[in-house]
PDB file of N, CA and C in Angstrom:
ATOM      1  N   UNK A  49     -13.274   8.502  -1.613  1.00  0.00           N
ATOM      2  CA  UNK A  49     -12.169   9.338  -1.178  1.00  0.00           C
ATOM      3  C   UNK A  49     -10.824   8.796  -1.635  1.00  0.00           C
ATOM      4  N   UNK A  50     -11.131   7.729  -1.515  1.00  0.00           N
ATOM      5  CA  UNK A  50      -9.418   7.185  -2.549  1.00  0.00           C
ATOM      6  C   UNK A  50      -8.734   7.514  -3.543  1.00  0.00           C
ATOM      7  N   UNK A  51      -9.533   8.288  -4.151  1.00  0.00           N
ATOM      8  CA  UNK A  51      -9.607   8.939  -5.625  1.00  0.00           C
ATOM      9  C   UNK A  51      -8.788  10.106  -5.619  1.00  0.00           C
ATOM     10  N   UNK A  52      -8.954  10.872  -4.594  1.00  0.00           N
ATOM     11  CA  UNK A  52      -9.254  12.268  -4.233  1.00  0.00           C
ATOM     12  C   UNK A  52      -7.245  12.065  -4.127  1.00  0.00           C
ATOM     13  N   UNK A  53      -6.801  13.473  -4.478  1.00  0.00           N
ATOM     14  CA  UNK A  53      -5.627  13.797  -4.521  1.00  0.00           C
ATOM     15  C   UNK A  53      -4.789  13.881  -3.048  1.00  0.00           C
ATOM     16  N   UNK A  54      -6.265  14.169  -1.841  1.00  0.00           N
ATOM     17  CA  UNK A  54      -5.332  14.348  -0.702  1.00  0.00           C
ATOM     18  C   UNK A  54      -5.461  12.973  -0.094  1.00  0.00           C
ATOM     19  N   UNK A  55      -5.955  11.936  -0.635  1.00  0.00           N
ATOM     20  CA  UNK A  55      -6.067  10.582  -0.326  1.00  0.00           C
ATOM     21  C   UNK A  55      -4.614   9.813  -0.441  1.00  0.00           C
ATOM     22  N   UNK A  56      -4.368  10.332  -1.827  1.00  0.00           N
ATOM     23  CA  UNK A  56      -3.415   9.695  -1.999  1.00  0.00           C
ATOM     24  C   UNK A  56      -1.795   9.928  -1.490  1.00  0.00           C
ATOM     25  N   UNK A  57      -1.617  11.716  -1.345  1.00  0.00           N
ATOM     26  CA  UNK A  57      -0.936  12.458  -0.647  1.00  0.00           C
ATOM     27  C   UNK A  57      -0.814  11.640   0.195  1.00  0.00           C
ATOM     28  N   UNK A  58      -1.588  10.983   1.523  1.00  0.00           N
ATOM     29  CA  UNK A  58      -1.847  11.440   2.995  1.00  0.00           C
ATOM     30  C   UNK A  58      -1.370   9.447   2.845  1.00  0.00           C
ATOM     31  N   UNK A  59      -1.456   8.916   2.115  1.00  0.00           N
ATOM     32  CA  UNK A  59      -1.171   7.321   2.022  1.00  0.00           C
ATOM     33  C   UNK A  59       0.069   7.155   1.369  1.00  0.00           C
ATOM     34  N   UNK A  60       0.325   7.823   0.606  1.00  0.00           N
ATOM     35  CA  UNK A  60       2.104   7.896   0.116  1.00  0.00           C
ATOM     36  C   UNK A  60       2.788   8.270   1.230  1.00  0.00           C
ATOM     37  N   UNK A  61       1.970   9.333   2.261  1.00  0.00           N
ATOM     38  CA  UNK A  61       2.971  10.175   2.942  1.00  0.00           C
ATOM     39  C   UNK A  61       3.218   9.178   4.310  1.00  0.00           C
ATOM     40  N   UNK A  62       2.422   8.097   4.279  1.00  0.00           N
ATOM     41  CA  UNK A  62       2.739   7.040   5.193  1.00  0.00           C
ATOM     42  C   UNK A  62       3.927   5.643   4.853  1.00  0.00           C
ATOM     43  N   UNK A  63       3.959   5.961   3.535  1.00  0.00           N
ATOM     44  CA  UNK A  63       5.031   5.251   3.003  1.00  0.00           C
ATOM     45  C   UNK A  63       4.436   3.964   2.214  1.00  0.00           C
ATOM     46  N   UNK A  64       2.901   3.952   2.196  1.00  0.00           N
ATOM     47  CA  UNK A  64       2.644   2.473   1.423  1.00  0.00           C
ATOM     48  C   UNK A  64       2.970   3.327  -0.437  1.00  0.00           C
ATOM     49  N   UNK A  65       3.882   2.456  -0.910  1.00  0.00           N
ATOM     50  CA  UNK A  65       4.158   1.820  -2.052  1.00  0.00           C
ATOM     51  C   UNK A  65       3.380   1.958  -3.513  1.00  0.00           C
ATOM     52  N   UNK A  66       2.885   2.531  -3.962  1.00  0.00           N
ATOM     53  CA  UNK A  66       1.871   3.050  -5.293  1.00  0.00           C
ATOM     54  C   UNK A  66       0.179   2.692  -4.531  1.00  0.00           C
ATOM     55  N   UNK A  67      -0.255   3.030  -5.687  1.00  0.00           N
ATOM     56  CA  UNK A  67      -1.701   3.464  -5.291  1.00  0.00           C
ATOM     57  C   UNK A  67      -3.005   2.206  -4.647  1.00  0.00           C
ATOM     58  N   UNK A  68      -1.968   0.617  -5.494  1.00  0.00           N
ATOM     59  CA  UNK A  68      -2.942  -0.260  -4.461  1.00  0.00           C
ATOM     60  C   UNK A  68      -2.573  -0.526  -3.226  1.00  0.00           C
ATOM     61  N   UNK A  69      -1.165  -0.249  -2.835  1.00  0.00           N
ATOM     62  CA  UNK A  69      -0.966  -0.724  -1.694  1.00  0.00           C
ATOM     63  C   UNK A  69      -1.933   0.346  -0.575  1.00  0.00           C
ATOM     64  N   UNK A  70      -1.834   1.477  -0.532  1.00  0.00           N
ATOM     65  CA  UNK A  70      -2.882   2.146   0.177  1.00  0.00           C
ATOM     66  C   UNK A  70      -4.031   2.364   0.008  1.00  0.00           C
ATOM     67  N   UNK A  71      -4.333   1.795  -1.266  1.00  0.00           N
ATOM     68  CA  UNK A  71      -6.054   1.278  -1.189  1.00  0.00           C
ATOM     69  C   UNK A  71      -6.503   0.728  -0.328  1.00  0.00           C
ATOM     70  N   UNK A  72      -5.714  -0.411  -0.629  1.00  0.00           N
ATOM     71  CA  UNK A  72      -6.295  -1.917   0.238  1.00  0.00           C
ATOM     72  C   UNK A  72      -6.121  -1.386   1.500  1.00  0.00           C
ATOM     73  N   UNK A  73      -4.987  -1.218   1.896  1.00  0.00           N
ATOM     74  CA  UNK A  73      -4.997  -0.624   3.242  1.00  0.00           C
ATOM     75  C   UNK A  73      -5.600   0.491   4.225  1.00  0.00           C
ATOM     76  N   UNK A  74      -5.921   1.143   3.888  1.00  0.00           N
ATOM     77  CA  UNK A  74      -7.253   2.266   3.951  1.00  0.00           C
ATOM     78  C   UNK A  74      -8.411   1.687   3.717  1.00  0.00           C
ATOM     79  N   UNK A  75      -8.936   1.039   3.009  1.00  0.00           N
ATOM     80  CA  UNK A  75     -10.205   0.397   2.742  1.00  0.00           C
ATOM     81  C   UNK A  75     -10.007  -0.492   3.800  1.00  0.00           C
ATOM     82  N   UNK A  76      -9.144  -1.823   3.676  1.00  0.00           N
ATOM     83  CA  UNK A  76      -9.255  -2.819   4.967  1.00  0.00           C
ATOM     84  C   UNK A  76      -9.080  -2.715   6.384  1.00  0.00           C
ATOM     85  N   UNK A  77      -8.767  -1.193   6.821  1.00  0.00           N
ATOM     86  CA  UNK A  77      -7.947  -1.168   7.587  1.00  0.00           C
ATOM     87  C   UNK A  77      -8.866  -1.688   9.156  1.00  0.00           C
ATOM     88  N   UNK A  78     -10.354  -1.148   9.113  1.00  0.00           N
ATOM     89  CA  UNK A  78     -11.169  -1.312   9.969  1.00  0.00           C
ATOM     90  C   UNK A  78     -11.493  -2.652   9.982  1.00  0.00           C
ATOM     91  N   UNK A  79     -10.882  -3.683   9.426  1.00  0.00           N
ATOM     92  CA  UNK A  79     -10.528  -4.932   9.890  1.00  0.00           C
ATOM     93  C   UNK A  79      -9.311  -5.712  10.542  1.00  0.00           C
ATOM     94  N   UNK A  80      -8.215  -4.867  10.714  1.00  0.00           N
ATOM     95  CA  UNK A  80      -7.315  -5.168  11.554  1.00  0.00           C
ATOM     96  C   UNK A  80      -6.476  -5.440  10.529  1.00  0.00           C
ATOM     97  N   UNK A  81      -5.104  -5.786  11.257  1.00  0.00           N
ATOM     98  CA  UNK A  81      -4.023  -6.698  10.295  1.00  0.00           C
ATOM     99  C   UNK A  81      -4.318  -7.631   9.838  1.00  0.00           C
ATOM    100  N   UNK A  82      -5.607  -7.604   8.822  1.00  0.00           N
ATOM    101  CA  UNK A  82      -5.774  -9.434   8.103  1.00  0.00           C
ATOM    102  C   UNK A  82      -4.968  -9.429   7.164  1.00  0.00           C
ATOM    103  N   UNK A  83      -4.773 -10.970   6.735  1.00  0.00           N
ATOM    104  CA  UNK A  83      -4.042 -11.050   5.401  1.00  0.00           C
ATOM    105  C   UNK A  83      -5.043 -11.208   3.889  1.00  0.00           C
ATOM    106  N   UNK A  84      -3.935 -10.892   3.286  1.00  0.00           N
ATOM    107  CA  UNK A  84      -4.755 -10.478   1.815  1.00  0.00           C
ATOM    108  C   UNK A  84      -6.170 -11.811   1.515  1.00  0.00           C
ATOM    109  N   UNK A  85      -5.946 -12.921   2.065  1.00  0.00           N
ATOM    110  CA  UNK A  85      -6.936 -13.628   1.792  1.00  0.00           C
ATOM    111  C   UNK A  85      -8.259 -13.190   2.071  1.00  0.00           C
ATOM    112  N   UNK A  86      -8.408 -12.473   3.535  1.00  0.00           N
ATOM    113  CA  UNK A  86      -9.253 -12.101   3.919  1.00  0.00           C
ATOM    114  C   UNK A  86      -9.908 -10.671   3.169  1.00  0.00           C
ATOM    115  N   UNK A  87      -9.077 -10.197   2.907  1.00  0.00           N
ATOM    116  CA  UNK A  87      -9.725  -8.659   2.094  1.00  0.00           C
ATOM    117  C   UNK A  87      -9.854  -9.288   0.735  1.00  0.00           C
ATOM    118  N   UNK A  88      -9.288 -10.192   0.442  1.00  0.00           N
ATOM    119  CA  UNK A  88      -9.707 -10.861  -1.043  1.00  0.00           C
ATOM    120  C   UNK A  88     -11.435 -11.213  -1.408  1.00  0.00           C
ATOM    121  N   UNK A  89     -11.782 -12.014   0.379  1.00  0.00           N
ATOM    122  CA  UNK A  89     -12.989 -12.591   0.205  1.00  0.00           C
ATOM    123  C   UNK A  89     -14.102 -11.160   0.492  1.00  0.00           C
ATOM    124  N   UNK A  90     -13.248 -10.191   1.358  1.00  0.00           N
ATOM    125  CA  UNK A  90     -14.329  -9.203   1.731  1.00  0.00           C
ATOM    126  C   UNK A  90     -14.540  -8.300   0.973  1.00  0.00           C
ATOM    127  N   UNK A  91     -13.370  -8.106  -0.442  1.00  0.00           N
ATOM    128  CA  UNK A  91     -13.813  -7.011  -1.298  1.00  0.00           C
ATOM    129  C   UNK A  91     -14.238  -7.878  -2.620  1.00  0.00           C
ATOM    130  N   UNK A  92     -14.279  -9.226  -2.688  1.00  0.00           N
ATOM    131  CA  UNK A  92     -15.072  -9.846  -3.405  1.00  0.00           C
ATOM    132  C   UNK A  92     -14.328  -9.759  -5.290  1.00  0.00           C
ATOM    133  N   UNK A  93     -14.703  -8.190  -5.412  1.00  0.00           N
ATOM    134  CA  UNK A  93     -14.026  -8.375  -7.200  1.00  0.00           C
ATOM    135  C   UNK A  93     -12.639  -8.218  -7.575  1.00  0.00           C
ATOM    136  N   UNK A  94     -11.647  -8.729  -6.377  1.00  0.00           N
ATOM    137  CA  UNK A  94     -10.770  -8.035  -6.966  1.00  0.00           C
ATOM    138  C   UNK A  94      -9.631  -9.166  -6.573  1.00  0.00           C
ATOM    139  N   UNK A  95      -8.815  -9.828  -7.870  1.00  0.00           N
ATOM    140  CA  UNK A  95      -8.221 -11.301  -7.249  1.00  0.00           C
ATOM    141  C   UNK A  95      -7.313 -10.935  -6.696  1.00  0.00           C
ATOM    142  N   UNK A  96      -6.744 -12.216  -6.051  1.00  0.00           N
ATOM    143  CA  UNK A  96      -6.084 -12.500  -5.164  1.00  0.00           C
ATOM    144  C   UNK A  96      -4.500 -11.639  -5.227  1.00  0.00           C
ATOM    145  N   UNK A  97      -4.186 -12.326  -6.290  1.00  0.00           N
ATOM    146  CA  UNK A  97      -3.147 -11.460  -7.081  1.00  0.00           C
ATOM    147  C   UNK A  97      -2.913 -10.516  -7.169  1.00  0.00           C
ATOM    148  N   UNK A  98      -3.439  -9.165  -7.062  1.00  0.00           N
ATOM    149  CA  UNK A  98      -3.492  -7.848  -6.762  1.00  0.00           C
ATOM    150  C   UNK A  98      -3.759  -7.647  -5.267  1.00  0.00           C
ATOM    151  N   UNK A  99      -4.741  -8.162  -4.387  1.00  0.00           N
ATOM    152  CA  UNK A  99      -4.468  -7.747  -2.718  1.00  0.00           C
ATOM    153  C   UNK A  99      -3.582  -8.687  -2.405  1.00  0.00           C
ATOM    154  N   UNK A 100      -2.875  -9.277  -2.832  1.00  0.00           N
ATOM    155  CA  UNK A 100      -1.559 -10.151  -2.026  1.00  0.00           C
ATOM    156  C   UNK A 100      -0.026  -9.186  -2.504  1.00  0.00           C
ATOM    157  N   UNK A 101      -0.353  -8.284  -3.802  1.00  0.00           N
ATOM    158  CA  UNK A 101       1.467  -7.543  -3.649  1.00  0.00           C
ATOM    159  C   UNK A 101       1.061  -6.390  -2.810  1.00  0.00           C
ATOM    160  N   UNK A 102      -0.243  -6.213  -1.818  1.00  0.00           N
ATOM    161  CA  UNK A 102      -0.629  -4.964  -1.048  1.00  0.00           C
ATOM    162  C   UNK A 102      -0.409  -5.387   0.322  1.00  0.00           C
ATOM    163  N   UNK A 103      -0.579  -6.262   0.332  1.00  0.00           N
ATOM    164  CA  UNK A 103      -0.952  -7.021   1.728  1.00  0.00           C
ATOM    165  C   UNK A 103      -0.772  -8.632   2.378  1.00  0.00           C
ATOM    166  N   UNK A 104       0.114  -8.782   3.013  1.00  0.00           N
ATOM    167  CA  UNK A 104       0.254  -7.908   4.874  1.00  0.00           C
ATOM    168  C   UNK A 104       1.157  -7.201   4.245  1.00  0.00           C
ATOM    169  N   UNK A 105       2.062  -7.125   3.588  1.00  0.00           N
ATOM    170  CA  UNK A 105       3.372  -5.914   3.450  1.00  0.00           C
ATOM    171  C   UNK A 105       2.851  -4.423   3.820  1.00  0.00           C
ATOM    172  N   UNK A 106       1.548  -4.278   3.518  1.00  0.00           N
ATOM    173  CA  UNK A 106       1.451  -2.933   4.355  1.00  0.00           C
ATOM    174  C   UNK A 106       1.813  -2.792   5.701  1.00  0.00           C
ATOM    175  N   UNK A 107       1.014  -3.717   6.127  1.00  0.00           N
ATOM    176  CA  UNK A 107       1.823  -3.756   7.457  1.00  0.00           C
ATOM    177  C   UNK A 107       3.072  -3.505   8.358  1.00  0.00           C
ATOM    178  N   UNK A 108       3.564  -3.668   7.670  1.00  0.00           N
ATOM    179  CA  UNK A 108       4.966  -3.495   7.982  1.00  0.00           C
ATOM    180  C   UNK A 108       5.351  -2.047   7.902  1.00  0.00           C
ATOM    181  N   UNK A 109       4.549  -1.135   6.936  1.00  0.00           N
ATOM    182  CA  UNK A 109       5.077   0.283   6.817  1.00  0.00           C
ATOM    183  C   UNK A 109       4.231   0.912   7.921  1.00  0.00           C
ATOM    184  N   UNK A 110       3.030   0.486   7.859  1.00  0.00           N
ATOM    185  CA  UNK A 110       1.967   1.458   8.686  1.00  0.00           C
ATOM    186  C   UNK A 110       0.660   0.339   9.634  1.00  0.00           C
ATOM    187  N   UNK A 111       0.343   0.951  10.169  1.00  0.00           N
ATOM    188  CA  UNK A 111      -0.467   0.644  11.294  1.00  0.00           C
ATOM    189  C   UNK A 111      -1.971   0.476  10.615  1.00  0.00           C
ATOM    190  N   UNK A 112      -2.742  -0.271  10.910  1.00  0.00           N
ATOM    191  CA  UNK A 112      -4.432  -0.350  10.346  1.00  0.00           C
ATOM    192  C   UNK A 112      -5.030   1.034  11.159  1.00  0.00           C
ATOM    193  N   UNK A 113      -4.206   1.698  12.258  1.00  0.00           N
ATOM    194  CA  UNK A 113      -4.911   2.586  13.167  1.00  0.00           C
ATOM    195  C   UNK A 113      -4.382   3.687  12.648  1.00  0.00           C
ATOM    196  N   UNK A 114      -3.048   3.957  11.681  1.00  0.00           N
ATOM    197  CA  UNK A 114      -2.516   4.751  11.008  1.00  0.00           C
ATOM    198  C   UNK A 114      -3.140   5.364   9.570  1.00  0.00           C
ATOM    199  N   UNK A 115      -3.330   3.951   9.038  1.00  0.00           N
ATOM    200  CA  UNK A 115      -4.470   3.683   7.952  1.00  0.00           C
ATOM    201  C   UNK A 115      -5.878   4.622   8.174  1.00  0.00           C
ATOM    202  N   UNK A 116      -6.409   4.522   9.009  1.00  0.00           N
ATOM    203  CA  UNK A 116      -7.424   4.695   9.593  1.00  0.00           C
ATOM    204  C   UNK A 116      -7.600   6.919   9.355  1.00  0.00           C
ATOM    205  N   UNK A 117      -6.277   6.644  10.497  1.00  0.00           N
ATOM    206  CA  UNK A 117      -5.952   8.347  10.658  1.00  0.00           C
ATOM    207  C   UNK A 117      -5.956   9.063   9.344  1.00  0.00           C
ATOM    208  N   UNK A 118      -4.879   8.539   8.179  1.00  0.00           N
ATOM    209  CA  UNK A 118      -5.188   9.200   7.149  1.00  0.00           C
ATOM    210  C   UNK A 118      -6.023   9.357   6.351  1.00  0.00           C
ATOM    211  N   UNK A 119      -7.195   8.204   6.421  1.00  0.00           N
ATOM    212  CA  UNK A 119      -7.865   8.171   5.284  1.00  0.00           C
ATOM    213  C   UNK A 119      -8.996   9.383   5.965  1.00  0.00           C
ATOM    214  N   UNK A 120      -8.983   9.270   6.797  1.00  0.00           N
ATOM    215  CA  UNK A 120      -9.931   9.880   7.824  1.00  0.00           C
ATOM    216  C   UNK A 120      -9.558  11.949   7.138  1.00  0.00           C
ATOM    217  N   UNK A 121      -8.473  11.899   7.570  1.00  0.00           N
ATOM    218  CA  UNK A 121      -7.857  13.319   7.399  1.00  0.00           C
ATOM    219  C   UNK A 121      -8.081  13.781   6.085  1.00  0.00           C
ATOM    220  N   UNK A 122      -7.701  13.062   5.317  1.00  0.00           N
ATOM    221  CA  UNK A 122      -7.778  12.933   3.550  1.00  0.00           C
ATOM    222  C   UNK A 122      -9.088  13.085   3.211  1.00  0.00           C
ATOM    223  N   UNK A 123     -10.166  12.261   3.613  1.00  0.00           N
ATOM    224  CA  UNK A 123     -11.377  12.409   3.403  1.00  0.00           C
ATOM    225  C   UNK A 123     -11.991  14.115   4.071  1.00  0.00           C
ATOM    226  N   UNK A 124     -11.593  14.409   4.933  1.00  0.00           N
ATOM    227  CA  UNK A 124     -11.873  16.040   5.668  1.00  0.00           C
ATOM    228  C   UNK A 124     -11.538  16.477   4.629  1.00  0.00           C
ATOM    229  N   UNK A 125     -10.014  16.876   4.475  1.00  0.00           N
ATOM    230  CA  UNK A 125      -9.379  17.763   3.243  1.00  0.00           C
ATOM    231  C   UNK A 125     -10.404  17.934   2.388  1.00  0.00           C
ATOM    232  N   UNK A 126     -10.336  16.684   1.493  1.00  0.00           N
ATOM    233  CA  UNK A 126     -11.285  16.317   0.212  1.00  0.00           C
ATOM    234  C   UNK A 126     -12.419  17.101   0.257  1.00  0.00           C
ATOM    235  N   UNK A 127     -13.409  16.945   1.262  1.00  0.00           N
ATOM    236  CA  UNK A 127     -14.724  17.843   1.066  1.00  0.00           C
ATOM    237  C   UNK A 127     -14.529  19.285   1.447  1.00  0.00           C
ATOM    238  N   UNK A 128     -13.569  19.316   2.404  1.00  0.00           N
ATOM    239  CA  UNK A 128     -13.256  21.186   2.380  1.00  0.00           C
ATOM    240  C   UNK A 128     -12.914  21.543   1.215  1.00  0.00           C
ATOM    241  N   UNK A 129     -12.145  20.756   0.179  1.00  0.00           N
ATOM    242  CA  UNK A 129     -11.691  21.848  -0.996  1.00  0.00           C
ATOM    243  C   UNK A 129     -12.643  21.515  -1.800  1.00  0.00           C
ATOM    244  N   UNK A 130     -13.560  20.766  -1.756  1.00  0.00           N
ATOM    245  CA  UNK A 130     -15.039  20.736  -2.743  1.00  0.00           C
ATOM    246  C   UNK A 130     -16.175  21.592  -2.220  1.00  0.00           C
ATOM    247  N   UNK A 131     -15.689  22.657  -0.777  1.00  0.00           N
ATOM    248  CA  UNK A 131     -16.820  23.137  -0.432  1.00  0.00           C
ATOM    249  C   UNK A 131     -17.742  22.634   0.748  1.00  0.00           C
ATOM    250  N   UNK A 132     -17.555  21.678   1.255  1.00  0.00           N
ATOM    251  CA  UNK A 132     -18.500  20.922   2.199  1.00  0.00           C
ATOM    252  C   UNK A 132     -17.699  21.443   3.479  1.00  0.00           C
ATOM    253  N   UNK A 133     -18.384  22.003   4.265  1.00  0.00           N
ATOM    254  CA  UNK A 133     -17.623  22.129   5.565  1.00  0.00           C
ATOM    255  C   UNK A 133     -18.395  21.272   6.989  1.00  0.00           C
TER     256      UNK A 133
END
């Protein structure tokens, strides 16, 4: 669903910062406010260096429970306009 146009809509429209910052944050979010070390070790391929200009600074714009809400909403959208109801 990250992919998906209303993903990204619905994570801009929270104010995180180009497209990794609301990755990470939508993806990590069901782990709380960790810091990038921790989503470093839990998403495994992806260095440090890229989830550290995402994170904690997300934080600061939006909530992991905010995170949560949109990706959630975004993901609905997404399969209604592919047809899935």
């Amino acid at each position: 669903t990250y992919f998906a146009p209303e993903a990204r809509a619905a994570l801009d429209g929270l104010g995180f910062r180009g497209f990794w910052m609301g990755y990470f944050a939508a993806r990590s979010a069901p782990l709380g406010k960790v810091p990038a070390d921790v989503v470093t070790a839990a998403f495994y391929n992806f260095t440090p260096e890229r989830v550290a200009k995402a994170l904690p600074a997300a934080w600061e714009i939006a909530s992991p429970v905010d995170a949560i809400d949109a990706r959630e909403k975004s993901a609905v959208a997404a399969l209604r306009r592919s047809g899935v109801s």
